[in-house]
PDB file of C-alpha atoms in Angstrom:
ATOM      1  CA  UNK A   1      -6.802 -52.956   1.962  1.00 64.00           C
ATOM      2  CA  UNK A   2      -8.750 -50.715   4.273  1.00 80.00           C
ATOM      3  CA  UNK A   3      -7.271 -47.230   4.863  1.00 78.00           C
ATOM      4  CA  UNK A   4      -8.749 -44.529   7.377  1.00 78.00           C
ATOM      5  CA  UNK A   5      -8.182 -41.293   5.357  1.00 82.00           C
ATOM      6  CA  UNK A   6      -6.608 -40.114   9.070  1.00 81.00           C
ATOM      7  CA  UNK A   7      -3.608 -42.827   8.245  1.00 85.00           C
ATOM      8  CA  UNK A   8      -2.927 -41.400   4.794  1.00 88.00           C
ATOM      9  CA  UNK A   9      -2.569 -38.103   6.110  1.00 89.00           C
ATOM     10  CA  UNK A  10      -0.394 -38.749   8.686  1.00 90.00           C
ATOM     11  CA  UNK A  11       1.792 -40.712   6.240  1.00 91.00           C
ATOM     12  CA  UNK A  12       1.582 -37.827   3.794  1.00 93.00           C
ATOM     13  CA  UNK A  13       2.651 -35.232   6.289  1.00 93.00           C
ATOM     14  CA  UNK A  14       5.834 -37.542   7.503  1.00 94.00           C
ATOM     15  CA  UNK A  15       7.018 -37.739   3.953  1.00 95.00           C
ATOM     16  CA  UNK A  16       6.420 -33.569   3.350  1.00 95.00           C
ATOM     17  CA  UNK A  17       8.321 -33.236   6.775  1.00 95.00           C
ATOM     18  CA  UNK A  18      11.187 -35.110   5.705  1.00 96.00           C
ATOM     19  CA  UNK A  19      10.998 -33.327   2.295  1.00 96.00           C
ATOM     20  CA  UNK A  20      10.920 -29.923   4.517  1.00 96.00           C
ATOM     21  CA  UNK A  21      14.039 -31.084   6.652  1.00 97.00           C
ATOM     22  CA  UNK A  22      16.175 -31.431   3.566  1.00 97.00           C
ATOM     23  CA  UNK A  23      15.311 -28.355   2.218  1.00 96.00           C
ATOM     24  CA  UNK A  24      16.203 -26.972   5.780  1.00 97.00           C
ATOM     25  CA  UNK A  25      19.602 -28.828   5.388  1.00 96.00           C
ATOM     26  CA  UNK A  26      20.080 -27.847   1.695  1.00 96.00           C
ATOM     27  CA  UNK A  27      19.293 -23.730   2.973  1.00 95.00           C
ATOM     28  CA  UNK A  28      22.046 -24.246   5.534  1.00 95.00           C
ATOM     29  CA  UNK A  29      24.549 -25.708   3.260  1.00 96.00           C
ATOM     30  CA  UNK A  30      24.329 -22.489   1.021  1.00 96.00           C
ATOM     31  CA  UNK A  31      24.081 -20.545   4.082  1.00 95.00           C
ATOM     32  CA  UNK A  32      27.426 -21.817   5.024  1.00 95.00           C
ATOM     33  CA  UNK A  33      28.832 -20.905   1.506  1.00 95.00           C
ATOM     34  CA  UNK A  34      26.993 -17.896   0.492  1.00 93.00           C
ATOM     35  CA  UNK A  35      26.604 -16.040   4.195  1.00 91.00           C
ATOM     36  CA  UNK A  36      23.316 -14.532   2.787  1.00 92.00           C
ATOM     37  CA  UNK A  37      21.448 -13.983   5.879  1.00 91.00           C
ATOM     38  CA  UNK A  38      17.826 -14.616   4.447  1.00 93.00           C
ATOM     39  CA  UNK A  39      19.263 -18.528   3.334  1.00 95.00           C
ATOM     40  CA  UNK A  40      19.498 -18.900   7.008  1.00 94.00           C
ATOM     41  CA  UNK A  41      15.797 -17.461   7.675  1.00 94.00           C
ATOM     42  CA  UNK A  42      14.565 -19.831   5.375  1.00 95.00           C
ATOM     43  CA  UNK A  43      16.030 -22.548   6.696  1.00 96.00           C
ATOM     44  CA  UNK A  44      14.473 -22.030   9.841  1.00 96.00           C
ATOM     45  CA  UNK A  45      11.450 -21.640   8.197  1.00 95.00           C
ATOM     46  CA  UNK A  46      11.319 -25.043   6.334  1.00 96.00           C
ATOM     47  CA  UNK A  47      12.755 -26.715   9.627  1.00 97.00           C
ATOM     48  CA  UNK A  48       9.622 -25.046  11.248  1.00 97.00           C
ATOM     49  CA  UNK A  49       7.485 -26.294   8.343  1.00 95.00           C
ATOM     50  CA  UNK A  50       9.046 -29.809   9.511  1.00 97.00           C
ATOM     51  CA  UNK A  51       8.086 -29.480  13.541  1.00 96.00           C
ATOM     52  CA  UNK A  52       4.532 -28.537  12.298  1.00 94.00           C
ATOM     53  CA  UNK A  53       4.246 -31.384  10.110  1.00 95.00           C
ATOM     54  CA  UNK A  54       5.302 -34.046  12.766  1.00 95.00           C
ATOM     55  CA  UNK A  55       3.632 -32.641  15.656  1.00 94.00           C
ATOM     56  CA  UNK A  56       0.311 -31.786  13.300  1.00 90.00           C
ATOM     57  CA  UNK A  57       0.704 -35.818  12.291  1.00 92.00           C
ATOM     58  CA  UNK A  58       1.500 -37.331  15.725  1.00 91.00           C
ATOM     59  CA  UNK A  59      -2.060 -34.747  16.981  1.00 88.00           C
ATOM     60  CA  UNK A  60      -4.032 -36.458  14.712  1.00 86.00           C
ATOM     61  CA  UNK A  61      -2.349 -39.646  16.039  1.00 87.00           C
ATOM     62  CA  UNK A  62      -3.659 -39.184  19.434  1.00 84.00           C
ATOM     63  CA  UNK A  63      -7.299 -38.873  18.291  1.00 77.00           C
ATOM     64  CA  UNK A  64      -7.025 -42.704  17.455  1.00 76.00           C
ATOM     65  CA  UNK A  65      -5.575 -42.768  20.815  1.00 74.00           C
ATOM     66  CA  UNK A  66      -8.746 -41.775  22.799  1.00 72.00           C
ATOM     67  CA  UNK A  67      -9.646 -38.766  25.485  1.00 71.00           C
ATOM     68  CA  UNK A  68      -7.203 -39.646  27.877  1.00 75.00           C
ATOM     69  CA  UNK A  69      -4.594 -38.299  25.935  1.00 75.00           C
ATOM     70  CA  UNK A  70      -5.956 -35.057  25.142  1.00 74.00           C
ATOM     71  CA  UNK A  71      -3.752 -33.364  27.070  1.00 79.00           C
ATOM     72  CA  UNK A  72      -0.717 -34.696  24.696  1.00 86.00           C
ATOM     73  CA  UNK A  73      -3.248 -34.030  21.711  1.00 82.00           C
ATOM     74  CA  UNK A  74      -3.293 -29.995  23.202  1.00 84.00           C
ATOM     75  CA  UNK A  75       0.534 -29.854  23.702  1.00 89.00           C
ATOM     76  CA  UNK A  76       1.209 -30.879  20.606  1.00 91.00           C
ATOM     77  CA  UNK A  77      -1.586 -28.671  18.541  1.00 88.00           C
ATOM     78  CA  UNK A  78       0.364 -25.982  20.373  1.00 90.00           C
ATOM     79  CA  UNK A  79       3.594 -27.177  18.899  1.00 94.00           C
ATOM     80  CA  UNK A  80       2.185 -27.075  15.543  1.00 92.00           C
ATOM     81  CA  UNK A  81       0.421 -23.977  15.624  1.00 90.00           C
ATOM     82  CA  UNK A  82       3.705 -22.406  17.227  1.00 93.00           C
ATOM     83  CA  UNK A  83       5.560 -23.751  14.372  1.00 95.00           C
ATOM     84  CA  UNK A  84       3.444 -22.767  11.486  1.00 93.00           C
ATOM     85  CA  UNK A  85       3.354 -19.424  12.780  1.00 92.00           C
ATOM     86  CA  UNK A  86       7.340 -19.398  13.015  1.00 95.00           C
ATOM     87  CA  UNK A  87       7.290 -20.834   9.549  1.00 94.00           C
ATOM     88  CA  UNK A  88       5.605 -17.805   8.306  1.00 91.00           C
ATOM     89  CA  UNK A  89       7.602 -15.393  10.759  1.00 93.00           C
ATOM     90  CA  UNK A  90      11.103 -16.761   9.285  1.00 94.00           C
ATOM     91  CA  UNK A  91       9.461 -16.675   5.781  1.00 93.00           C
ATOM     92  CA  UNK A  92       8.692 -13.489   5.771  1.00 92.00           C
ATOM     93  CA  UNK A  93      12.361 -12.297   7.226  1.00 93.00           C
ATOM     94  CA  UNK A  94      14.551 -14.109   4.640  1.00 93.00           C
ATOM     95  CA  UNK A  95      12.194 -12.938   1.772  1.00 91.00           C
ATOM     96  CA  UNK A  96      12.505  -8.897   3.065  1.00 90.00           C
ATOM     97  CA  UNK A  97      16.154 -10.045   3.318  1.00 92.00           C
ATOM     98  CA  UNK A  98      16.741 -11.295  -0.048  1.00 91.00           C
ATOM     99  CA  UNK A  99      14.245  -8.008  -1.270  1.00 88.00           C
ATOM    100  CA  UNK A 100      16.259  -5.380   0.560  1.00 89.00           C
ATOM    101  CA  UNK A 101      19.534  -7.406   0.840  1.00 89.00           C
ATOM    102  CA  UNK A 102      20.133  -6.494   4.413  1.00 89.00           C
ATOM    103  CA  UNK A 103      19.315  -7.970   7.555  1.00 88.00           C
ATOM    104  CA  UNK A 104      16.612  -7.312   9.980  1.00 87.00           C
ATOM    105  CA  UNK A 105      17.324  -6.212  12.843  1.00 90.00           C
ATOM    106  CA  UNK A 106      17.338  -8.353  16.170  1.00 91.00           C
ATOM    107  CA  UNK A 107      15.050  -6.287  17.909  1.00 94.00           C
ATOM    108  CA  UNK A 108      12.451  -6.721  15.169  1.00 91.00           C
ATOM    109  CA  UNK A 109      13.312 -10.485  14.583  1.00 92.00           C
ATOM    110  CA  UNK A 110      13.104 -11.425  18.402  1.00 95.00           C
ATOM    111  CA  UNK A 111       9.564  -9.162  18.287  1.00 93.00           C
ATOM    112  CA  UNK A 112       8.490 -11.451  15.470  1.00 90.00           C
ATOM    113  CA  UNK A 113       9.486 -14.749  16.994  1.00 93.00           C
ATOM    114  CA  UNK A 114       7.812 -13.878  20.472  1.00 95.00           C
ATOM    115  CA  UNK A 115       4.331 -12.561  18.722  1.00 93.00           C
ATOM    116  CA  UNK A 116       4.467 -15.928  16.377  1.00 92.00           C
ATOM    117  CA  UNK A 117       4.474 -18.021  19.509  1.00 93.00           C
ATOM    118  CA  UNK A 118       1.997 -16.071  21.295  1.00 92.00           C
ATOM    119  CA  UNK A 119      -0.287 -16.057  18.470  1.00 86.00           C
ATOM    120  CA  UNK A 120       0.139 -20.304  18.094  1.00 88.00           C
ATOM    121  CA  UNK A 121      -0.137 -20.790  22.052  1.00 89.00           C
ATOM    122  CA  UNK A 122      -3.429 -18.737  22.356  1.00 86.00           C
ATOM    123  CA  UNK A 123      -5.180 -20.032  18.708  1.00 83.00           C
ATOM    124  CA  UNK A 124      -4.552 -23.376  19.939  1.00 81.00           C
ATOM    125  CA  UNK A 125      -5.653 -22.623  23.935  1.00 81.00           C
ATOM    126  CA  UNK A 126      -9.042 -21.390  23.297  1.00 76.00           C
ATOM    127  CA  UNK A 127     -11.541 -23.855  24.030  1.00 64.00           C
ATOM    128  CA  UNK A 128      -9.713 -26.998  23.358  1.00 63.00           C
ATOM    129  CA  UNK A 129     -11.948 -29.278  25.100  1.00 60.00           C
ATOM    130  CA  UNK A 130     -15.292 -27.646  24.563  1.00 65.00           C
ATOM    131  CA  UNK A 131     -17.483 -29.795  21.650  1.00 63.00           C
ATOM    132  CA  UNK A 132     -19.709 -26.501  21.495  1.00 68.00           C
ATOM    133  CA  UNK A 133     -17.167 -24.662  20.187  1.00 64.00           C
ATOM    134  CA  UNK A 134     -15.535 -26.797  17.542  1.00 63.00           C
ATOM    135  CA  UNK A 135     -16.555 -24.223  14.843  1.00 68.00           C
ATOM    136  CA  UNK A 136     -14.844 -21.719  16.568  1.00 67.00           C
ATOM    137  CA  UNK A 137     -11.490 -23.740  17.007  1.00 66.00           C
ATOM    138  CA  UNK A 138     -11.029 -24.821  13.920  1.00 67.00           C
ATOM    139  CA  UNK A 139     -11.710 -21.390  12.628  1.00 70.00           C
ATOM    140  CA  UNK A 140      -8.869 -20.328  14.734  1.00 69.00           C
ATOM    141  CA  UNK A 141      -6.377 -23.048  14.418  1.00 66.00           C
ATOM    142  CA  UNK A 142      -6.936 -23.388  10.503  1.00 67.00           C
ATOM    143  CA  UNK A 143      -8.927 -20.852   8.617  1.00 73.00           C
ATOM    144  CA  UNK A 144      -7.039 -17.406  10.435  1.00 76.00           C
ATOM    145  CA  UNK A 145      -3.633 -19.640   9.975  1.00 77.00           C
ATOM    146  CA  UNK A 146      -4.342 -19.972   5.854  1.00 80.00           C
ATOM    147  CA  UNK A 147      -6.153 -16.183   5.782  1.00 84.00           C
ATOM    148  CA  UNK A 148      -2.925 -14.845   7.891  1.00 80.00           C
ATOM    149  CA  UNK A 149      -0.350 -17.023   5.595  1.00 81.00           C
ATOM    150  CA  UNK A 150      -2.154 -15.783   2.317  1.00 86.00           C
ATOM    151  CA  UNK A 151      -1.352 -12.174   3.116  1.00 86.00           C
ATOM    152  CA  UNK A 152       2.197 -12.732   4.126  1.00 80.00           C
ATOM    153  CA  UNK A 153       2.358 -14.464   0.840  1.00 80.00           C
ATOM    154  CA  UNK A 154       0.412 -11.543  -1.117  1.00 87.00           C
ATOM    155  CA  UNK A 155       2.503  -9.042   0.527  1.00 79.00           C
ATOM    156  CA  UNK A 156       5.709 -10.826  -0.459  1.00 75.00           C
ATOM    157  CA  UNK A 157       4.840 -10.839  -3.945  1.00 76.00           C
ATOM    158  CA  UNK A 158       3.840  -7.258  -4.142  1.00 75.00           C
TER     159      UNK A 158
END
């Protein structure tokens, strides 16, 4: 049997998204018992954890697919990178919430939301098509993603 290391990915990241969706699911459930606001945040987080898994997977689909769909291949990075970003944003919410047991307030939550998905839209729109600047993409798209997701997670813990 001869496996591209693209196909076990994708297979890998469509079982972790529907691991992520019933962990979303589960969240709600004790959401819906408990009323603790940050169950809800994390819910929304893992369900963003899902979208970024499945749009990630069907991305790295499309390079199989050829350059005529690299417009699809674009929309969807943005997806992901959106959703990662929200994953982090929602993360970060619930655990202050479950810290400080009190909500955030809208203002700052809606702030949040809108800067994650400006942040995914514009790491994922800078040079998309250009081969020169590959290095710089993926720098963007992964590296500042993992760096920026590493210090929500360090400041969590502290």
């Amino acid at each position: 049997m001869n496996i591209h290391p693209a196909e076990l990915v994708i297979a890998i990241q469509a079982v972790q998204c529907i691991g992520s969706l019933v962990l979303a699911f589960l969240m709600l459930y004790f959401y819906r018992i408990q009323q603790r606001p940050f169950l809800c945040h994390w819910a929304l987080s893992a369900a963003a954890v899902a979208v970024y898994l499945i749009a990630s997977a069907a991305a790295l689909a499309l390079v199989f697919a050829g350059p005529s769909w690299a417009w699809l291949g674009l929309a969807l990075s943005m997806i992901s990178l959106c959703a990662a970003y929200l994953h982090i944003s929602w993360l970060m919410i619930g655990t202050w919430e479950a810290i400080f047991n009190r909500s955030v307030q809208r203002k700052v939550e809606k702030i949040c939301i809108v800067a994650a998905l400006g942040f995914g839209l514009l790491t994922a729109s800078i040079a998309p098509f250009d081969p020169e600047h590959a290095l710089l993409r993926n720098i963007l798209r992964f590296d500042l993603r993992y760096i920026l997701t590493g210090i929500a997670f360090i400041i969590a813990a502290w």
